[in-house]
mmCIF file of C-alpha atoms in Angstrom:
data_model
loop_
_atom_site.group_PDB
_atom_site.id
_atom_site.type_symbol
_atom_site.label_atom_id
_atom_site.label_comp_id
_atom_site.label_asym_id
_atom_site.label_seq_id
_atom_site.Cartn_x
_atom_site.Cartn_y
_atom_site.Cartn_z
ATOM 1 C CA MET A 30 -3.542 -96.341 -3.835
ATOM 2 C CA ARG A 31 -3.993 -93.943 -1.050
ATOM 3 C CA ARG A 32 -0.604 -94.792 0.236
ATOM 4 C CA ALA A 33 0.957 -94.044 -3.153
ATOM 5 C CA LYS A 34 -0.873 -90.759 -3.374
ATOM 6 C CA ARG A 35 0.483 -89.737 0.033
ATOM 7 C CA CYS A 36 3.994 -90.527 -1.118
ATOM 8 C CA ILE A 37 3.510 -88.464 -4.195
ATOM 9 C CA ASP A 38 2.050 -85.612 -2.112
ATOM 10 C CA LEU A 39 4.988 -85.779 0.292
ATOM 11 C CA GLY A 40 7.335 -85.759 -2.657
ATOM 12 C CA SER A 41 5.746 -82.690 -4.108
ATOM 13 C CA ALA A 42 5.818 -81.127 -0.645
ATOM 14 C CA GLU A 43 9.480 -81.837 -0.350
ATOM 15 C CA ARG A 44 10.190 -80.319 -3.776
ATOM 16 C CA SER A 45 8.260 -77.178 -2.869
ATOM 17 C CA LEU A 46 10.210 -76.885 0.390
ATOM 18 C CA THR A 47 13.568 -77.300 -1.237
ATOM 19 C CA LYS A 48 12.908 -74.604 -3.800
ATOM 20 C CA PRO A 49 12.536 -71.821 -1.215
ATOM 21 C CA ALA A 50 15.522 -73.220 0.796
ATOM 22 C CA ASN A 51 17.668 -73.052 -2.371
ATOM 23 C CA TYR A 52 16.360 -69.593 -3.038
ATOM 24 C CA TRP A 53 17.284 -68.343 0.489
ATOM 25 C CA LEU A 54 20.728 -70.063 0.244
ATOM 26 C CA HIS A 55 21.320 -68.280 -3.004
ATOM 27 C CA ALA A 56 20.155 -64.958 -1.524
ATOM 28 C CA ILE A 57 22.522 -65.348 1.429
ATOM 29 C CA ILE A 58 25.466 -66.107 -0.863
ATOM 30 C CA ALA A 59 24.627 -63.116 -3.023
ATOM 31 C CA LYS A 60 24.471 -60.902 0.096
ATOM 32 C CA GLU A 61 27.906 -62.201 1.167
ATOM 33 C CA ASN A 62 29.359 -61.339 -2.213
ATOM 34 C CA ASP A 63 27.771 -57.833 -2.001
ATOM 35 C CA MET A 64 29.335 -57.446 1.386
ATOM 36 C CA LYS A 65 32.807 -58.247 -0.036
ATOM 37 C CA ASN A 66 32.259 -55.254 -2.408
ATOM 38 C CA TYR A 67 31.339 -52.997 0.486
ATOM 39 C CA LEU A 68 34.226 -54.089 2.710
ATOM 40 C CA PRO A 69 36.880 -51.701 1.250
ATOM 41 C CA THR A 70 34.423 -48.775 1.547
ATOM 42 C CA LEU A 71 33.691 -49.671 5.163
ATOM 43 C CA ALA A 72 37.405 -49.947 5.968
ATOM 44 C CA PHE A 73 38.200 -46.573 4.373
ATOM 45 C CA SER A 74 35.326 -44.910 6.211
ATOM 46 C CA LEU A 75 36.532 -46.262 9.579
ATOM 47 C CA ILE A 76 40.081 -45.120 8.856
ATOM 48 C CA GLY A 77 38.681 -41.697 7.837
ATOM 49 C CA THR A 78 36.742 -41.452 11.141
ATOM 50 C CA ALA A 79 39.898 -42.236 13.161
ATOM 51 C CA ALA A 80 41.873 -39.600 11.244
ATOM 52 C CA PHE A 81 39.322 -36.974 12.217
ATOM 53 C CA ALA A 82 39.206 -37.932 15.847
ATOM 54 C CA GLN A 83 39.617 -34.906 18.130
ATOM 55 C CA GLU A 84 42.654 -34.786 20.195
ATOM 56 C CA ALA A 85 43.611 -32.791 23.260
ATOM 57 C CA THR A 86 46.199 -30.189 24.041
ATOM 58 C CA VAL A 87 47.682 -30.618 27.446
ATOM 59 C CA TYR A 88 50.269 -28.686 29.604
ATOM 60 C CA PRO A 89 52.060 -30.021 32.644
ATOM 61 C CA PHE A 90 51.315 -28.355 36.004
ATOM 62 C CA GLU A 91 53.837 -28.127 38.755
ATOM 63 C CA GLY A 92 51.834 -28.614 41.872
ATOM 64 C CA THR A 93 48.891 -30.526 43.378
ATOM 65 C CA PHE A 94 45.609 -31.383 41.679
ATOM 66 C CA ASP A 95 43.779 -28.956 44.037
ATOM 67 C CA ASP A 96 46.191 -26.136 43.152
ATOM 68 C CA ALA A 97 45.607 -26.846 39.419
ATOM 69 C CA THR A 98 41.783 -26.715 39.738
ATOM 70 C CA PHE A 99 42.082 -23.433 41.671
ATOM 71 C CA SER A 100 44.401 -22.099 38.923
ATOM 72 C CA VAL A 101 41.924 -23.060 36.160
ATOM 73 C CA GLU A 102 38.990 -21.602 38.035
ATOM 74 C CA SER A 103 40.919 -18.373 38.594
ATOM 75 C CA ALA A 104 41.866 -18.198 34.909
ATOM 76 C CA ILE A 105 38.255 -18.612 33.770
ATOM 77 C CA ILE A 106 36.731 -16.183 36.234
ATOM 78 C CA GLY A 107 39.545 -13.718 35.717
ATOM 79 C CA ARG A 108 38.337 -13.306 32.088
ATOM 80 C CA GLY A 109 34.864 -12.390 33.314
ATOM 81 C CA LEU A 110 33.423 -15.778 32.358
ATOM 82 C CA VAL A 111 31.067 -17.867 34.454
ATOM 83 C CA ILE A 112 31.748 -21.554 35.162
ATOM 84 C CA ASP A 113 28.442 -23.280 34.369
ATOM 85 C CA TYR A 114 29.423 -26.709 35.807
ATOM 86 C CA VAL A 115 32.376 -28.677 37.177
ATOM 87 C CA SER A 116 32.236 -32.292 36.145
ATOM 88 C CA HIS A 117 34.060 -34.474 38.669
ATOM 89 C CA THR A 118 34.764 -37.147 36.088
ATOM 90 C CA GLY A 119 37.593 -38.819 38.033
ATOM 91 C CA GLU A 120 35.328 -39.364 41.061
ATOM 92 C CA MET A 121 32.631 -40.843 38.843
ATOM 93 C CA LEU A 122 35.098 -43.193 37.060
ATOM 94 C CA ASN A 123 36.628 -44.342 40.363
ATOM 95 C CA ARG A 124 33.227 -44.780 42.038
ATOM 96 C CA THR A 125 31.784 -46.898 39.182
ATOM 97 C CA ARG A 126 34.690 -48.958 38.131
ATOM 98 C CA ALA A 127 33.675 -52.059 40.066
ATOM 99 C CA ASP A 128 30.119 -51.679 38.847
ATOM 100 C CA VAL A 129 31.299 -51.980 35.221
ATOM 101 C CA GLY A 130 33.670 -54.939 35.979
ATOM 102 C CA SER A 131 36.899 -52.937 35.965
ATOM 103 C CA ASP A 132 39.733 -52.627 38.448
ATOM 104 C CA VAL A 133 41.633 -49.957 36.454
ATOM 105 C CA GLU A 134 42.168 -46.556 37.899
ATOM 106 C CA ILE A 135 42.290 -44.204 34.956
ATOM 107 C CA PHE A 136 42.864 -40.989 36.931
ATOM 108 C CA ALA A 137 43.776 -40.345 40.532
ATOM 109 C CA ALA A 138 41.538 -37.214 40.014
ATOM 110 C CA ALA A 139 39.949 -35.444 37.032
ATOM 111 C CA ASP A 140 37.659 -32.426 36.783
ATOM 112 C CA VAL A 141 36.281 -30.647 33.749
ATOM 113 C CA PHE A 142 35.328 -27.004 33.985
ATOM 114 C CA LEU A 143 32.510 -26.119 31.539
ATOM 115 C CA PHE A 144 31.792 -22.513 30.559
ATOM 116 C CA CYS A 145 30.898 -20.276 27.674
ATOM 117 C CA SER A 146 32.008 -16.906 26.391
ATOM 118 C CA ALA A 147 29.167 -14.764 25.082
ATOM 119 C CA SER A 148 31.401 -12.893 22.634
ATOM 120 C CA VAL A 149 33.332 -15.902 21.251
ATOM 121 C CA SER A 150 30.185 -18.041 21.140
ATOM 122 C CA ARG A 151 28.371 -15.346 19.175
ATOM 123 C CA GLN A 152 31.289 -14.982 16.810
ATOM 124 C CA VAL A 153 31.500 -18.762 15.990
ATOM 125 C CA MET A 154 27.757 -19.261 15.881
ATOM 126 C CA GLU A 155 27.141 -16.363 13.587
ATOM 127 C CA ALA A 156 29.586 -17.963 11.202
ATOM 128 C CA ASP A 157 27.809 -21.342 11.549
ATOM 129 C CA PRO A 158 24.874 -21.885 13.848
ATOM 130 C CA MET A 159 25.767 -25.574 14.209
ATOM 131 C CA ASN A 160 28.858 -24.605 16.169
ATOM 132 C CA ILE A 161 26.448 -24.725 19.063
ATOM 133 C CA ALA A 162 27.456 -28.445 19.193
ATOM 134 C CA HIS A 163 30.834 -27.331 20.632
ATOM 135 C CA CYS A 164 29.233 -25.334 23.509
ATOM 136 C CA PRO A 165 29.893 -25.304 26.371
ATOM 137 C CA TYR A 166 33.708 -25.190 26.213
ATOM 138 C CA GLY A 167 35.778 -27.244 28.627
ATOM 139 C CA VAL A 168 39.151 -27.101 30.329
ATOM 140 C CA PHE A 169 40.187 -30.243 32.264
ATOM 141 C CA VAL A 170 42.616 -31.040 35.015
ATOM 142 C CA ILE A 171 43.853 -34.563 35.447
ATOM 143 C CA GLU A 172 46.104 -36.329 37.755
ATOM 144 C CA GLN A 173 47.604 -39.518 36.375
ATOM 145 C CA GLU A 174 50.575 -41.475 37.762
ATOM 146 C CA GLY A 175 51.606 -38.548 39.974
ATOM 147 C CA GLU A 176 51.565 -36.051 37.094
ATOM 148 C CA VAL A 177 49.039 -33.186 37.010
ATOM 149 C CA GLN A 178 48.087 -31.746 33.581
ATOM 150 C CA ILE A 179 45.715 -28.997 32.405
ATOM 151 C CA GLY A 180 44.205 -29.263 28.907
ATOM 152 C CA TYR A 181 41.343 -28.939 26.531
ATOM 153 C CA ARG A 182 39.854 -30.681 23.498
ATOM 154 C CA ASN A 183 41.065 -29.382 20.173
ATOM 155 C CA HIS A 184 38.514 -27.791 17.868
ATOM 156 C CA PRO A 185 38.219 -27.887 14.012
ATOM 157 C CA GLU A 186 39.893 -25.469 11.733
ATOM 158 C CA GLY A 187 38.019 -22.378 10.683
ATOM 159 C CA GLU A 188 35.910 -20.236 12.886
ATOM 160 C CA MET A 189 36.194 -22.584 15.842
ATOM 161 C CA GLN A 190 39.875 -21.480 16.160
ATOM 162 C CA ALA A 191 38.575 -18.513 18.131
ATOM 163 C CA VAL A 192 37.510 -20.970 20.820
ATOM 164 C CA GLN A 193 40.733 -22.894 20.491
ATOM 165 C CA THR A 194 42.680 -19.607 21.160
ATOM 166 C CA LEU A 195 40.531 -18.835 24.256
ATOM 167 C CA LEU A 196 40.978 -22.339 25.673
ATOM 168 C CA ASP A 197 44.759 -22.256 25.020
ATOM 169 C CA GLU A 198 45.073 -18.899 26.751
ATOM 170 C CA ILE A 199 43.200 -20.125 29.829
ATOM 171 C CA ALA A 200 45.113 -23.502 29.981
ATOM 172 C CA ARG A 201 48.455 -21.829 29.503
ATOM 173 C CA GLU A 202 47.687 -19.248 32.147
ATOM 174 C CA ALA A 203 46.491 -21.918 34.598
ATOM 175 C CA ALA A 204 49.470 -24.049 33.970
ATOM 176 C CA GLY A 205 51.737 -21.123 34.809
ATOM 177 C CA GLY A 206 52.887 -20.447 31.299
#
């Protein structure tokens, strides 16, 4: 009799275990169906993000990388602006490429000059204090496949076009245009 009772107990234990398993299986299937409903929304949001990705404006420079960096520095300082920092991005990428498992040389050289303009910054931040996210402003010089270019990241429409104009003037002057 004990043996029979054990079998019954095991049988009821099996039934109680299968109920939660079925429940979880049903829950997983329901979640998968829900995800199918969210997939189009996710796809459109990713497409939208790519559409708003910031691009850069670049101008060719006839000369060496060092001449281009001197030209950018002169164009910035010539407007009475102070260069806060020069990021030697090309050196960093070349120095660390083996550390990250790459053998690709992206740039022969690349520097980014970071600076602010008190008057332009005040103008755009009075319009929207969150425009602080765009500060400092940067003009870059890159050498890639023997070509030297000077450029900057494009800024959104609206009040940030004052920054865009400043960056364009600096880049054009530095490029010799």
